[in-house]
Coordinates of C-alpha atoms in Angstrom, one line a residue:
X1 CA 75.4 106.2 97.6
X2 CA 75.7 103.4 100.3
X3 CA 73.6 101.3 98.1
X4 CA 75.4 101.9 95.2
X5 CA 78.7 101.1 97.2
X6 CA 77.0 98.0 98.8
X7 CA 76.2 96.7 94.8
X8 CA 79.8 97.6 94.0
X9 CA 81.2 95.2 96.7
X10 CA 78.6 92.7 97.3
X11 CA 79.6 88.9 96.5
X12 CA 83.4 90.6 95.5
X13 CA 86.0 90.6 97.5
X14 CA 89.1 92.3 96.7
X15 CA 90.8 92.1 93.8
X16 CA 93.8 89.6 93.5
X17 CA 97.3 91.0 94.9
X18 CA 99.9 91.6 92.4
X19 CA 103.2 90.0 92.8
X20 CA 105.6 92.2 95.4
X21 CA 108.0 92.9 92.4
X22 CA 105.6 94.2 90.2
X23 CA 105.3 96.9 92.3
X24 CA 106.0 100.7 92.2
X25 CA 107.3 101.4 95.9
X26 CA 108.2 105.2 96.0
X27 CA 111.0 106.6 97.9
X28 CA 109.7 108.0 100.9
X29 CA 112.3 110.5 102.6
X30 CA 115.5 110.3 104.7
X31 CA 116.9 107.1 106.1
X32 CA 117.7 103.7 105.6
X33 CA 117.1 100.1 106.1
X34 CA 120.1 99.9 108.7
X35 CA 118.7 102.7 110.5
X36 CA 115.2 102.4 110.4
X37 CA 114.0 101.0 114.5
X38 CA 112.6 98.2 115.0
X39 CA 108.9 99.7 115.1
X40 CA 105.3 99.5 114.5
X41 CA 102.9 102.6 112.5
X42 CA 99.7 102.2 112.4
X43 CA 97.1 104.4 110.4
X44 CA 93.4 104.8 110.5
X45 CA 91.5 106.1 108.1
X46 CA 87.3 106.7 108.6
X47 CA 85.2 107.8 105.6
X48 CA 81.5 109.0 106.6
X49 CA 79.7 110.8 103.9
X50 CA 76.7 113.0 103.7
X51 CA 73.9 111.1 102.4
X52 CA 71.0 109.8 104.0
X53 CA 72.2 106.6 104.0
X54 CA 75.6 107.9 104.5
X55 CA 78.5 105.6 103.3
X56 CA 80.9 104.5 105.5
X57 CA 84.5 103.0 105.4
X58 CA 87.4 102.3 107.7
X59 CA 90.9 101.3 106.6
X60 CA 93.8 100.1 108.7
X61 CA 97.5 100.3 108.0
X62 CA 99.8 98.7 109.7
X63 CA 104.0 98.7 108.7
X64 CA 106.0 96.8 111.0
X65 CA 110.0 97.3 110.2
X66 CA 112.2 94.4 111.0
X67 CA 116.5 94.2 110.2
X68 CA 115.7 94.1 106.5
X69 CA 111.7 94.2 106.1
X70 CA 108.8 95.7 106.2
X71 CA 106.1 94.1 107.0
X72 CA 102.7 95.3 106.1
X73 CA 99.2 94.7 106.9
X74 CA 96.2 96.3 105.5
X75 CA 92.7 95.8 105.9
X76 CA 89.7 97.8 105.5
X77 CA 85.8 97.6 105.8
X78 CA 82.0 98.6 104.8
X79 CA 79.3 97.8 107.3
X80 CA 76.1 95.8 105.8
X81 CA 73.2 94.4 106.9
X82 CA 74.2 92.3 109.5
X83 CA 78.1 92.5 108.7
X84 CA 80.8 94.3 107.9
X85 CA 82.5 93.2 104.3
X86 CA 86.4 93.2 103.9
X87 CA 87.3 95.6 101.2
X88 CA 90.7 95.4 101.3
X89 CA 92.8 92.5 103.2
X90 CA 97.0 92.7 102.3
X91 CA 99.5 90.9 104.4
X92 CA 103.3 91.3 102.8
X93 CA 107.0 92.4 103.1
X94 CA 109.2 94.7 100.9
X95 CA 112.2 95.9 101.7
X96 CA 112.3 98.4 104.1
X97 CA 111.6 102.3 102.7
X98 CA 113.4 104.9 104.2
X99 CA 110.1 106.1 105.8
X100 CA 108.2 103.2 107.2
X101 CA 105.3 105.4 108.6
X102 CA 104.2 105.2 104.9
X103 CA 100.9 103.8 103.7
X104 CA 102.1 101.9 100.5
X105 CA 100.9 100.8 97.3
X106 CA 100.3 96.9 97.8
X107 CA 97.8 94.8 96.5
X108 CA 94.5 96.4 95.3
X109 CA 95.6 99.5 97.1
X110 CA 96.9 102.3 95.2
X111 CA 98.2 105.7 97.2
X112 CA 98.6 109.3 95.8
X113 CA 100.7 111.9 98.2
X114 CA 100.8 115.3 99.0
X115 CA 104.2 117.2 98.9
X116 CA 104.7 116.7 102.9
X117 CA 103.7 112.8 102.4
X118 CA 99.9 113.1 103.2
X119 CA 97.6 110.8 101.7
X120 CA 95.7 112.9 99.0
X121 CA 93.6 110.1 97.6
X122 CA 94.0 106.4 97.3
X123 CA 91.7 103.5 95.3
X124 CA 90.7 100.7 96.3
X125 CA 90.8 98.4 92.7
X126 CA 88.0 95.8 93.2
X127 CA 86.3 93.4 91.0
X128 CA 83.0 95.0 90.7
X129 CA 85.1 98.6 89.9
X130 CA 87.3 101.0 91.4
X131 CA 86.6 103.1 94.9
X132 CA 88.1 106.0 95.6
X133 CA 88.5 108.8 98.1
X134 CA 90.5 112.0 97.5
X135 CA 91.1 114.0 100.5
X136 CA 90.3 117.7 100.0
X137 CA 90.8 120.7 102.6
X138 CA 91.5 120.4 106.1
X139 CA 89.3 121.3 108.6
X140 CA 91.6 120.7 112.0
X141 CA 94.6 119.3 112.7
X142 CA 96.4 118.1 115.9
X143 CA 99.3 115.7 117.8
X144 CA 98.0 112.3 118.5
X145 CA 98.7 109.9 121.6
X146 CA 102.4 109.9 120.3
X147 CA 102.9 112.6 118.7
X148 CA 102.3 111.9 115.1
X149 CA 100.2 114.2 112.8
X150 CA 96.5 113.3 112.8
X151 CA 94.0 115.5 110.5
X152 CA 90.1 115.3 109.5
X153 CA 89.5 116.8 106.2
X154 CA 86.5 117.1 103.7
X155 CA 86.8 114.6 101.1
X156 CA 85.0 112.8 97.9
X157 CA 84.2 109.1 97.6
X158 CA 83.6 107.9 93.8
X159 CA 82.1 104.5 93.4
X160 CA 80.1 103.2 90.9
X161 CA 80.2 106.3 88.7
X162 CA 78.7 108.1 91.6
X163 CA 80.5 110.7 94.6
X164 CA 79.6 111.3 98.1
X165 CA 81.2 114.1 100.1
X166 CA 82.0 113.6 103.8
X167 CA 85.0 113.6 105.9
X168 CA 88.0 111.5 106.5
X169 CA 89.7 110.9 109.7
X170 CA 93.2 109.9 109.3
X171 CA 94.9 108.8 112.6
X172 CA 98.5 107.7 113.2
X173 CA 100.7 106.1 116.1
X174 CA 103.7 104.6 116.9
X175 CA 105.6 102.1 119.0
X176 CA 109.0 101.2 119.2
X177 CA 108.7 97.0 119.4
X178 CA 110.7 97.0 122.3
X179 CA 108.1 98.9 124.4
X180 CA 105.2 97.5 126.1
X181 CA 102.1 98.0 124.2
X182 CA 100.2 100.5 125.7
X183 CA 96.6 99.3 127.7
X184 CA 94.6 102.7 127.2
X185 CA 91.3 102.4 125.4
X186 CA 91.0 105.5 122.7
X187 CA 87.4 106.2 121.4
X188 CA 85.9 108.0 118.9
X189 CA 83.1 108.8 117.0
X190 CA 82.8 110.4 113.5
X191 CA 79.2 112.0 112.6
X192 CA 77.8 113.8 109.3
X193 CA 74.4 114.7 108.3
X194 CA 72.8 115.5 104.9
X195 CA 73.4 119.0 105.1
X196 CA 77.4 118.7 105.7
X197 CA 77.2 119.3 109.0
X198 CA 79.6 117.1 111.2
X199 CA 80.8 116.0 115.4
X200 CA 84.3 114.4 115.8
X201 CA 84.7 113.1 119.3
X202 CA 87.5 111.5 120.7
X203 CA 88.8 110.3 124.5
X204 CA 91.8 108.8 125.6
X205 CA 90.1 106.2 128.3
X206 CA 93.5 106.5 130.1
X207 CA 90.8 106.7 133.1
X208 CA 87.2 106.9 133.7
X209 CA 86.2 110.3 133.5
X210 CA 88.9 111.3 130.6
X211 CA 87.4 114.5 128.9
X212 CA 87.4 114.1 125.3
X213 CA 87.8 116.5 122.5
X214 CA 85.3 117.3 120.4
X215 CA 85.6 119.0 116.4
X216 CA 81.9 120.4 115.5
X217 CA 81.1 121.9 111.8
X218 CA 78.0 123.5 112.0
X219 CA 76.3 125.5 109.7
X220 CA 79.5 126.6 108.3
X221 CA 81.3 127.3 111.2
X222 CA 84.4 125.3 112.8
X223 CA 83.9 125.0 116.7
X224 CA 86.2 122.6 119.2
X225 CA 86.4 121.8 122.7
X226 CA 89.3 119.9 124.9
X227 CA 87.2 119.5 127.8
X228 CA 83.8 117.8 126.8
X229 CA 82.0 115.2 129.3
X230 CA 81.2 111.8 127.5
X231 CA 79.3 109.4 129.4
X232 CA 78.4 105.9 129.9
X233 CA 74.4 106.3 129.5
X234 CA 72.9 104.6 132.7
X235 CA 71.4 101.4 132.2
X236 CA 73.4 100.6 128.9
X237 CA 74.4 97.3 128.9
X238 CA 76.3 95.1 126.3
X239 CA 77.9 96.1 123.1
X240 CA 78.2 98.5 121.3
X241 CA 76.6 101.0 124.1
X242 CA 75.3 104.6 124.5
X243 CA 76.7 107.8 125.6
X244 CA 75.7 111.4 126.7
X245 CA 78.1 114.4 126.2
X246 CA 78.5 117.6 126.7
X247 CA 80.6 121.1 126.2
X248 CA 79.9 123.1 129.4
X249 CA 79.2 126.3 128.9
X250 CA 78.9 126.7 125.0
X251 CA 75.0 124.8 125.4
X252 CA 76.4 121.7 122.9
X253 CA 75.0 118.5 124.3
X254 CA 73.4 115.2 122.8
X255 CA 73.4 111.5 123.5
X256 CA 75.1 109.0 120.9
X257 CA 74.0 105.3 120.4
X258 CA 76.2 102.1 119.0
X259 CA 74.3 99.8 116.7
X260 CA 75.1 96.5 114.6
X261 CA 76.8 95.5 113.0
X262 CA 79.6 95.2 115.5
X263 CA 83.1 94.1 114.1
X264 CA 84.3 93.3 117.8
X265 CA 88.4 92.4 117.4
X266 CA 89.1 94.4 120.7
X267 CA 89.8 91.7 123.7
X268 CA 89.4 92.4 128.0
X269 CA 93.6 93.0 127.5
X270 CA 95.8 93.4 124.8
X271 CA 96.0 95.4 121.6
X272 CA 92.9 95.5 118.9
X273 CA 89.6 97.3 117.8
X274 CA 85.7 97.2 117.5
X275 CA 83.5 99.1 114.7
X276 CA 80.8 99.9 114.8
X277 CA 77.3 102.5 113.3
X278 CA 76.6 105.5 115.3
X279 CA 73.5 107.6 115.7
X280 CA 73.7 110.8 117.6
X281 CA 70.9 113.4 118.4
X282 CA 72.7 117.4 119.2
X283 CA 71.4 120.0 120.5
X284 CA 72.9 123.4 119.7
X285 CA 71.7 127.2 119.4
X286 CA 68.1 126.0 120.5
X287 CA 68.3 123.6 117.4
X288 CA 68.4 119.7 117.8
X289 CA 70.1 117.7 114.7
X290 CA 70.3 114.1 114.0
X291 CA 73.5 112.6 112.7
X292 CA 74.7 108.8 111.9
X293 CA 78.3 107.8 111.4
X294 CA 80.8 105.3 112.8
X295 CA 82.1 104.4 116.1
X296 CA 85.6 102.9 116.7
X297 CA 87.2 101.9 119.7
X298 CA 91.0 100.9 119.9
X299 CA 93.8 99.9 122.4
X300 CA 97.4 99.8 120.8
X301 CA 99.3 99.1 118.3

């Protein structure tokens, strides 16, 4: 599937934007313009499938509401050889919903949303064909930095009249534009295998030895931990890095190495991001598993 995806997109970037007006904006709950803060949402969203090249894709929205706009920033990537290629890339302003928090249909993006406004699928529409990713049941859900709904869920990707399963991780925060943007480093890493199997880590780097929390789905079975260990490995130098973890007492440990490509937008201070592939080798119930996925660390918005 990742080289089907990689045929799809090479040599096209994304389709055209369509004029704003053109546009289908739904209504999007209680509210209005004169109300709305003055505010930034952001929401991730990280696709790793279960082949054995697995496909990968992460997606950044960004809303940012003003007096009268909102202003919107989208962009999105697939790691390649040596790069990662833009797959979606939307900078515009509409008039501001009555639920900024929204992702939106804009550009080559098009949304579809559950009854509670969850994403339930969206498409990316791109010269060499449509890609899509419809999100399917939950697996875990939980309050992120501040306090928005953040979920990982099984989903489907279809591209190139093929489909991978894997899971999505969709994150959201908020800041009000009036507040200072917050310095922590957050961290995570999402990991699948070929059999369905997958590891969701994530620390708040608030301070050095942070625990994180870690989402397991192993043979079946849903595990997670609030109090994991995850390391520095010793003698790790430059970028991406290396990590140990470990869950004490439940005998689930492994290391976790960063690779290239590395999209490194993440500067010493001040709000951004770096991507990158991720291998990992667990051991669990006398059983060692290797598993490849994506790394991502963030500070902001």
């Amino acid at each position: 599937m990742l080289v089907c995806l990689a045929v799809l997109l090479g040599g096209c970037g994304p389709a055209e934007s369509p004029p704003a007006e053109e546009r289908s904006i739904p209504s999007t709950g209680e509210g209005s313009a004169s109300t709305t803060p003055e505010a930034v949402y952001h929401t991730a969203l990280t696709f790793v499938g279960f082949g054995p090249e697995p496909s990968l894709i992460h997606l950044r929205f960004e809303n940012r509401t003003e007096p009268d706009l909102l202003r919107l920033e989208y962009d999105g990537w697939i790691p390649g050889s040596d790069a990662w290629t833009s797959v979606l890339g939307v900078v515009d302003s509409i008039p501001v919903p009555r639920a900024a928090w929204r992702v939106l249909p804009a550009g080559q993006l098009r949304v579809g949303v559950e009854d509670g406004g969850e994403l339930s699928n969206l498409r990316l529409d791109l010269e060499g064909g449509p890609v899509r990713i419809d999100a399917l049941e939950e697996v875990s859900s939980w309050s992120g930095s501040t306090g928005q709904r953040e979920s990982l869920r099984f989903a489907d990707l279809q591209a190139g009249g093929r489909v991978e399963s894997g899971w999505l991780l969709q994150r959201q925060r908020a800041r009000l534009l009036d507040e200072p943007a917050p310095d922590r480093l957050i961290q995570a890493f999402l990991l699948a295998d070929t059999l369905g199997n997958g590891l969701l880590i994530l620390r708040d780097r608030a301070f050095a030895d942070a625990p994180a929390t870690v989402w397991a789905w192993l043979d079946g079975i849903q595990l997670d931990w609030a109090d994991a260990v995850l390391l520095d490995l010793p003698g790790s130098t430059g970028l991406p890095g290396s990590w140990s973890f470990e869950v004490p007492d439940v005998g689930l440990f492994g290391e976790i190495t960063g690779s290239g490509p590395l999209l490194d937008e993440l500067p010493e201070e001040g709000v951004g991001f770096r991507l990158y592939r991720a291998t990992a080798t667990i051991g669990f119930a006398d059983e060692r598993r290797l598993l490849a996925g994506i790394g991502v660390e963030e500070r902001g918005p």
